[in-house]
Amino acid sequence: QLQLVESGGGLVQPGGSLRLSCAASGFTLDYYAIGWFRQAPGKEREGVSCISSSGGNTKYADSVKGRFTISRDNAKNTVYLQMNSLQPEDTAVYYCAADPIEFSICMWFPGGDFGSWGQGTQVTVSS
């Protein structure tokens, strides 16, 4: 089964930046759209961004547009989330997951049947 591992989280001051990575283990990501999600304590899970298998189509939640950028390097089997201008409300555990429908272009994001969730990486934004 497809397995994903998130990394790159940490503690950052408001206005700072982090780059998250989502790496596949044992399987290639070439055929799959990948979504980034986040969940803060006491809050519902939120879809943050999605990128199609080719990288040609992307989507962002309104709350992160203009601040976050999703990208992928299929040769490295990795999807990235560059997070700039971070604010305290961005504090959450960030997860990546795969759309099981091959060659999805993120049309249903943040809906859809995303699966193969990683373990998550903690992002904390605090002064």
Short mmCIF file of C-alpha atoms in Angstrom, two decimals, residues 8-69:
data_model
loop_
_atom_site.label_atom_id
_atom_site.label_comp_id
_atom_site.label_asym_id
_atom_site.label_seq_id
_atom_site.Cartn_x
_atom_site.Cartn_y
_atom_site.Cartn_z
CA GLY A 8 9.58 19.73 8.12
CA GLY A 9 7.34 21.02 10.89
CA GLY A 10 8.55 22.97 13.87
CA LEU A 11 8.22 26.11 15.93
CA VAL A 12 8.27 29.43 14.09
CA GLN A 13 7.45 33.05 14.93
CA PRO A 14 4.56 34.85 13.24
CA GLY A 15 5.65 35.96 9.80
CA GLY A 16 8.12 33.14 9.48
CA SER A 17 8.32 30.30 6.99
CA LEU A 18 8.49 26.53 6.92
CA ARG A 19 8.74 23.99 4.14
CA LEU A 20 6.93 20.71 4.63
CA SER A 21 7.75 17.55 2.74
CA CYS A 22 5.57 14.56 1.95
CA ALA A 23 7.59 11.57 0.81
CA ALA A 24 6.29 8.28 -0.53
CA SER A 25 7.69 5.06 0.83
CA GLY A 26 7.69 1.99 -1.35
CA PHE A 27 5.47 3.40 -4.10
CA THR A 28 5.73 6.13 -6.70
CA LEU A 29 3.59 9.25 -6.48
CA ASP A 30 3.61 9.80 -10.23
CA TYR A 31 -0.04 8.85 -10.76
CA TYR A 32 -1.61 10.49 -7.74
CA ALA A 33 -2.82 13.88 -6.70
CA ILE A 34 -1.63 14.75 -3.20
CA GLY A 35 -3.43 16.89 -0.69
CA TRP A 36 -2.20 18.68 2.40
CA PHE A 37 -4.56 18.87 5.36
CA ARG A 38 -4.26 20.24 8.85
CA GLN A 39 -6.01 19.75 12.15
CA ALA A 40 -5.72 21.86 15.26
CA PRO A 41 -6.88 20.69 18.70
CA GLY A 42 -10.61 21.17 19.03
CA LYS A 43 -11.07 22.02 15.36
CA GLU A 44 -12.19 20.12 12.31
CA ARG A 45 -9.69 18.92 9.75
CA GLU A 46 -9.13 21.46 7.01
CA GLY A 47 -7.99 20.92 3.46
CA VAL A 48 -5.04 23.22 2.81
CA SER A 49 -3.81 22.51 -0.71
CA CYS A 50 -3.80 19.93 -3.46
CA ILE A 51 -1.58 19.23 -6.45
CA SER A 52 -2.32 16.99 -9.42
CA SER A 53 -0.07 14.12 -10.41
CA SER A 54 1.64 16.17 -13.10
CA GLY A 55 1.86 19.29 -10.98
CA GLY A 56 -0.13 21.25 -13.54
CA ASN A 57 -3.18 21.83 -11.37
CA THR A 58 -3.23 23.18 -7.84
CA LYS A 59 -5.83 24.28 -5.32
CA TYR A 60 -5.58 26.25 -2.10
CA ALA A 61 -7.86 26.97 0.78
CA ASP A 62 -8.85 30.62 0.92
CA SER A 63 -7.14 30.91 4.28
CA VAL A 64 -3.70 30.17 2.77
CA LYS A 65 -3.90 31.63 -0.74
CA GLY A 66 -1.00 33.92 -1.43
CA ARG A 67 0.99 32.54 1.49
CA PHE A 68 1.41 28.81 0.78
CA THR A 69 2.74 27.15 -2.36
#
